Tab-separated table of C-alpha atoms and ligand atoms in Angstrom:
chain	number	residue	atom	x	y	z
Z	13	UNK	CA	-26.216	-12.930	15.020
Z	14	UNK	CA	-25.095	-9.217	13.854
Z	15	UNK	CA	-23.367	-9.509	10.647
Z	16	UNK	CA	-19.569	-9.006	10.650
Z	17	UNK	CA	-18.277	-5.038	9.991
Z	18	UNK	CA	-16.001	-4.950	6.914
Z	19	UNK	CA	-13.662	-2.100	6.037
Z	20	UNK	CA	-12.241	-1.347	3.063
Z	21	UNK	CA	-8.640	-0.345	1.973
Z	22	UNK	CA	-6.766	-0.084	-1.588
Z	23	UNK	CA	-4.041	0.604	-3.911
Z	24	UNK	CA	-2.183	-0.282	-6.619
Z	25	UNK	CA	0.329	-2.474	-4.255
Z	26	UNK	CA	2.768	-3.100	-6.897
Z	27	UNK	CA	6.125	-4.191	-5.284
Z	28	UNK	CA	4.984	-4.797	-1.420
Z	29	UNK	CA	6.734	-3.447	1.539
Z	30	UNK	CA	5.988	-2.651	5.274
Z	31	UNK	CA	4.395	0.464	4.065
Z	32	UNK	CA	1.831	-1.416	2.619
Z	33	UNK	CA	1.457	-3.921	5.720
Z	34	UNK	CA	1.261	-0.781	8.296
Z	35	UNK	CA	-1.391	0.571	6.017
Z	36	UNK	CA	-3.478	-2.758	5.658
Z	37	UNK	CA	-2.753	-3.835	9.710
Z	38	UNK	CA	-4.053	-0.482	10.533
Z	39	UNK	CA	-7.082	-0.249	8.278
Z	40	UNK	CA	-7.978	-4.083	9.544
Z	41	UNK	CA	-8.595	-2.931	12.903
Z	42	UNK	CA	-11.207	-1.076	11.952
Z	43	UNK	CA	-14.041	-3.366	11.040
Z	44	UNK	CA	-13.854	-7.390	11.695
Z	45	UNK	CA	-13.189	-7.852	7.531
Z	46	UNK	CA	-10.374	-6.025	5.484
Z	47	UNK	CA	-11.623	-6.148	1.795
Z	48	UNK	CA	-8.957	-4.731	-0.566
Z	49	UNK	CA	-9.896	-3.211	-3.939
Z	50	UNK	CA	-6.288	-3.394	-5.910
Z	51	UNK	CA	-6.170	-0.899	-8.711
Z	52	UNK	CA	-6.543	-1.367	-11.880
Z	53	UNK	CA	-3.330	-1.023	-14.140
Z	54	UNK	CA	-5.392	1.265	-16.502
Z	55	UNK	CA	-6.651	3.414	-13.807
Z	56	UNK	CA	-3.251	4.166	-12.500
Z	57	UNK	CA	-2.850	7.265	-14.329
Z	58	UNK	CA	-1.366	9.469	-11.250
Z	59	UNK	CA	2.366	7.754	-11.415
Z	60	UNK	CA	4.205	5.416	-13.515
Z	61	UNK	CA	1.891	1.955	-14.278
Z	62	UNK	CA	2.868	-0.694	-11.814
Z	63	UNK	CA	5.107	-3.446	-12.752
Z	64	UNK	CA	3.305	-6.918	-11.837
Z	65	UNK	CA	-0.024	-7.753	-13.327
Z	66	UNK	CA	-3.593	-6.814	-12.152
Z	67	UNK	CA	-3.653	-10.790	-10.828
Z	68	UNK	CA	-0.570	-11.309	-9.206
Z	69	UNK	CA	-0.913	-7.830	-7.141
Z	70	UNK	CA	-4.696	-9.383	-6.078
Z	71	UNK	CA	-3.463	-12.605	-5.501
Z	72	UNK	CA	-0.420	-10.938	-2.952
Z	73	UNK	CA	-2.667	-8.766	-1.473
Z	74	UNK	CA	-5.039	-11.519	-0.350
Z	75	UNK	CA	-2.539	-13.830	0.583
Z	76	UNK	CA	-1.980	-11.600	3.253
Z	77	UNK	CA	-2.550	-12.571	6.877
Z	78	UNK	CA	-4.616	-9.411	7.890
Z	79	UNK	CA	-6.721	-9.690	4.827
Z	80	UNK	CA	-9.970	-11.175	4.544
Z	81	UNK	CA	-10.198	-10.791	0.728
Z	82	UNK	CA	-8.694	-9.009	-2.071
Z	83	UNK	CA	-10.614	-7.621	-4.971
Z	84	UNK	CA	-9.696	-6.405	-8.527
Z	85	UNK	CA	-10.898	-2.637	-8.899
Z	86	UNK	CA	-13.519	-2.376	-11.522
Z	87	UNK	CA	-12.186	-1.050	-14.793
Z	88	UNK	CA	-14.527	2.044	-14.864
Z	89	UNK	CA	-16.470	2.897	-12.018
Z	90	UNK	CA	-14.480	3.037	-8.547
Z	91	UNK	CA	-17.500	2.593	-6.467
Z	92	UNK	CA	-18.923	-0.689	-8.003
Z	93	UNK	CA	-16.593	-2.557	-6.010
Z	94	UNK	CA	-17.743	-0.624	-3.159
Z	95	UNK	CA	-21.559	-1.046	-3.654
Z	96	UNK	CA	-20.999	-4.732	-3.807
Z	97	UNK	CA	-18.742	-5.089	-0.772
Z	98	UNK	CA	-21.542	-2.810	1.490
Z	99	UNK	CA	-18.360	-1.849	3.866
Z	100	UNK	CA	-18.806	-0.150	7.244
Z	101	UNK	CA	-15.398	2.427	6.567
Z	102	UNK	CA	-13.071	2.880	3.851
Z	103	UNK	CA	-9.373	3.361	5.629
Z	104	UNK	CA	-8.102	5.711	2.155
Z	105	UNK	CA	-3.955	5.655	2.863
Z	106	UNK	CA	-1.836	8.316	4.387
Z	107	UNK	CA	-1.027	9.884	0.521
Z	108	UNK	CA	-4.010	8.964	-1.213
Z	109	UNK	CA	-4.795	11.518	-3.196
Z	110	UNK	CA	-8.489	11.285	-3.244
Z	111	UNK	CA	-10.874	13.771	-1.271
Z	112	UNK	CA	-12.760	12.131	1.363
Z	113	UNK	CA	-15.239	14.907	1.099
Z	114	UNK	CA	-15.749	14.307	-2.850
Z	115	UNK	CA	-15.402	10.495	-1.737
Z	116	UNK	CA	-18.254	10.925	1.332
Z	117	UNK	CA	-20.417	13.105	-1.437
Z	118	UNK	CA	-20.370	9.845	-4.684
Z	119	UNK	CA	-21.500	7.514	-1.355
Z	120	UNK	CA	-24.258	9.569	-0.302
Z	121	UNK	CA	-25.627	9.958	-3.504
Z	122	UNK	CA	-25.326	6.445	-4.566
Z	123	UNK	CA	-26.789	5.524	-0.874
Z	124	UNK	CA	-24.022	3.554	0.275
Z	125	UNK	CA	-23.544	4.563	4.190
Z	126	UNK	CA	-20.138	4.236	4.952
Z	127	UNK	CA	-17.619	6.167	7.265
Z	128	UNK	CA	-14.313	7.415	5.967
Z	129	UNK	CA	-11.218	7.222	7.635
Z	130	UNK	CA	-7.136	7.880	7.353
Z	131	UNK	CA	-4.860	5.781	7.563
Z	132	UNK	CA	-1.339	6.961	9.559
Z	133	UNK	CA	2.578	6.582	7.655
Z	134	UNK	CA	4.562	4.479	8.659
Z	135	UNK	CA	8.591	5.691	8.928
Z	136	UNK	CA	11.701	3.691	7.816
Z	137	UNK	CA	12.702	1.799	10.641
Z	138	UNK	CA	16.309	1.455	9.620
Z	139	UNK	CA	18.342	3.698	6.534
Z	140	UNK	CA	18.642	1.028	3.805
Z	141	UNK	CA	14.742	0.147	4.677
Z	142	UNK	CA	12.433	1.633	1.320
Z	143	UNK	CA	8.879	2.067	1.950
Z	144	UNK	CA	7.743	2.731	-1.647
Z	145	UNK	CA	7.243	0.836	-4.372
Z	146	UNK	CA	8.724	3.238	-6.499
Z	147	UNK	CA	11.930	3.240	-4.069
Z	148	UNK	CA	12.859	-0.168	-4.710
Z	149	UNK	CA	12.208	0.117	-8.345
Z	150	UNK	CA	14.428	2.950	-8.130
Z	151	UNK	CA	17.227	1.073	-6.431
Z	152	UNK	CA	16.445	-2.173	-8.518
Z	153	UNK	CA	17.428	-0.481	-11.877
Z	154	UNK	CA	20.632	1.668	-9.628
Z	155	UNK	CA	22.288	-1.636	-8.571
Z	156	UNK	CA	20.806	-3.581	-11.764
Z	157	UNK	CA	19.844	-1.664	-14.712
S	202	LIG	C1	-13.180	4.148	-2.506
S	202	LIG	C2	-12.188	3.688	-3.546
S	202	LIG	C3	-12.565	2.707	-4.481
S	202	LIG	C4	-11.665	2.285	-5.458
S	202	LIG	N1	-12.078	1.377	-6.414
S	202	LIG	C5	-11.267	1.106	-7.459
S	202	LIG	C6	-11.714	0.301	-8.558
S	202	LIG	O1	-12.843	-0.196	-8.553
S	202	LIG	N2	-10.871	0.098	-9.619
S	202	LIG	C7	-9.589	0.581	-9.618
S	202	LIG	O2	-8.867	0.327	-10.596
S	202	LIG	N3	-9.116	1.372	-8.598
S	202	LIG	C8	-9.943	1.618	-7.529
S	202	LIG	N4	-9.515	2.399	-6.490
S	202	LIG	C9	-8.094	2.536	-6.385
S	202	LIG	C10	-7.646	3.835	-6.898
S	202	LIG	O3	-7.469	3.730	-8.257
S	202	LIG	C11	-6.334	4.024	-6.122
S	202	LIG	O4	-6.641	4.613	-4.899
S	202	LIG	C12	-5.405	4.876	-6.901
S	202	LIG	O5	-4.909	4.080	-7.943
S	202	LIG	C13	-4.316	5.342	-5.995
S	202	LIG	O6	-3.603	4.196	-5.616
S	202	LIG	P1	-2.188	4.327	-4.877
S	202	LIG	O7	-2.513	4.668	-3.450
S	202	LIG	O8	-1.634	2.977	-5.049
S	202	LIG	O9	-1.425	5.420	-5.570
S	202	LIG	C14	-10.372	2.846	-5.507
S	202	LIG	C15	-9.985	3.840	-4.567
S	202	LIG	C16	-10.882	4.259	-3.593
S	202	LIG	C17	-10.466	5.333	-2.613
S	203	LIG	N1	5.100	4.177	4.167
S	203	LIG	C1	3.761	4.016	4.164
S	203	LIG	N2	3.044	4.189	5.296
S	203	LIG	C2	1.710	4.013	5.289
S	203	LIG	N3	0.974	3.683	4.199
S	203	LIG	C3	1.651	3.496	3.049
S	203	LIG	C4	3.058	3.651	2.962
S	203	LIG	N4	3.429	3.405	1.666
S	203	LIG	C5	2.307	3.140	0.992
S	203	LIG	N5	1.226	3.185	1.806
S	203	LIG	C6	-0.174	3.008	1.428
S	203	LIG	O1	-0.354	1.795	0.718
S	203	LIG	C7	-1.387	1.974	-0.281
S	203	LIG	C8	-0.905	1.512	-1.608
S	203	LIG	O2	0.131	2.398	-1.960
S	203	LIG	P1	0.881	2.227	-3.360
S	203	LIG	O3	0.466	0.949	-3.991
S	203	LIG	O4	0.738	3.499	-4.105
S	203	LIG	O5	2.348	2.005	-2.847
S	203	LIG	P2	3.538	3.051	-2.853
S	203	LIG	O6	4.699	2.297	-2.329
S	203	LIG	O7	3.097	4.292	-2.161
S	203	LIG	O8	3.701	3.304	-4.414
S	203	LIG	P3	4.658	4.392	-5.081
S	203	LIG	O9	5.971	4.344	-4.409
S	203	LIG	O10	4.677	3.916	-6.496
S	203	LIG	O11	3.909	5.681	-4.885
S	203	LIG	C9	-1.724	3.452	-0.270
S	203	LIG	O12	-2.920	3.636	0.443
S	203	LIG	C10	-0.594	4.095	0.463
S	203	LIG	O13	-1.022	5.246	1.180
């Protein structure tokens, strides 16, 4: 019995949207598990924190359908949650702004063998439709604030 292929996607996934679902339904098809490391608030440091807590953007993200489990990042060290989940692939998303080739270099020499892959965008489907967290925030404090 071989053991199951798992792939590995993340993100802060603050307010969810069909962004997010394209990205996770597209990184699920390549391995038989989708683990998903959801980022720290801390270690979102590249845009504006996220609004939900750490737990409630874990528990969302593994409520999900098309995910097999949902993990909290590790505070510090990025690839601790990879060394324990042993995945096949990590699916990094469309604007990710990490460098697979930095990424491919930390796995290597931390021996963790594991491919590295792209995920695609996913477009509006209609005008009013906002695929961005930020977006909706955006639009939340326009018609609310
Ligand atoms: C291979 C990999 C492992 C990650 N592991 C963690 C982690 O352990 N802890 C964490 O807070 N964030 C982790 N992240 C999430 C990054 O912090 C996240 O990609 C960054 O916040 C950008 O997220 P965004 O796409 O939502 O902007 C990881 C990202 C990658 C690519
Ligand atoms: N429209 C989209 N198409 C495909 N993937 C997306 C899309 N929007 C977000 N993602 C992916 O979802 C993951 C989590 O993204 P994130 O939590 O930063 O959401 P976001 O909506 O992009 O946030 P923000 O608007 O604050 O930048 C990332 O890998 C990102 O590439």
């Amino acid at each position: 019995m071989t053991e199951p292929t798992r792939a590995v996607a993340q993100g802060t996934f603050d307010l969810l949207h069909p962004g997010h679902i394209h990205y996770l339904e597209e990184a699920a098809t390549y391995a038989d598990e989708l683990h998903v490391i959801v980022a720290r608030r801390a270690n979102v440091t590249h845009k504006e924190p996220p609004i939900l807590s750490d737990r409630q953007r874990q528990e969302t993200v593994g409520a999900l359908g098309v995910v097999d489990a949902a993990h909290r990042g590790h505070p510090e060290d990025i690839f601790v949650p990879i060394e324990q989940i042993d995945p096949d692939v990590i699916v990094l998303g469309h604007d990710q702004h990490h460098d697979a080739a930095a990424i491919s270099e930390t796995l290597a020499d931390r021996g963790i063998d594991c491919e590295i892959e792209r995920a695609s965008t996913r477009e509006p489907s209609h005008d009013a439709e906002l695929l961005s967290s930020r977006a909706i925030i955006d639009r939340i404090l326009k018609q609310r604030g």
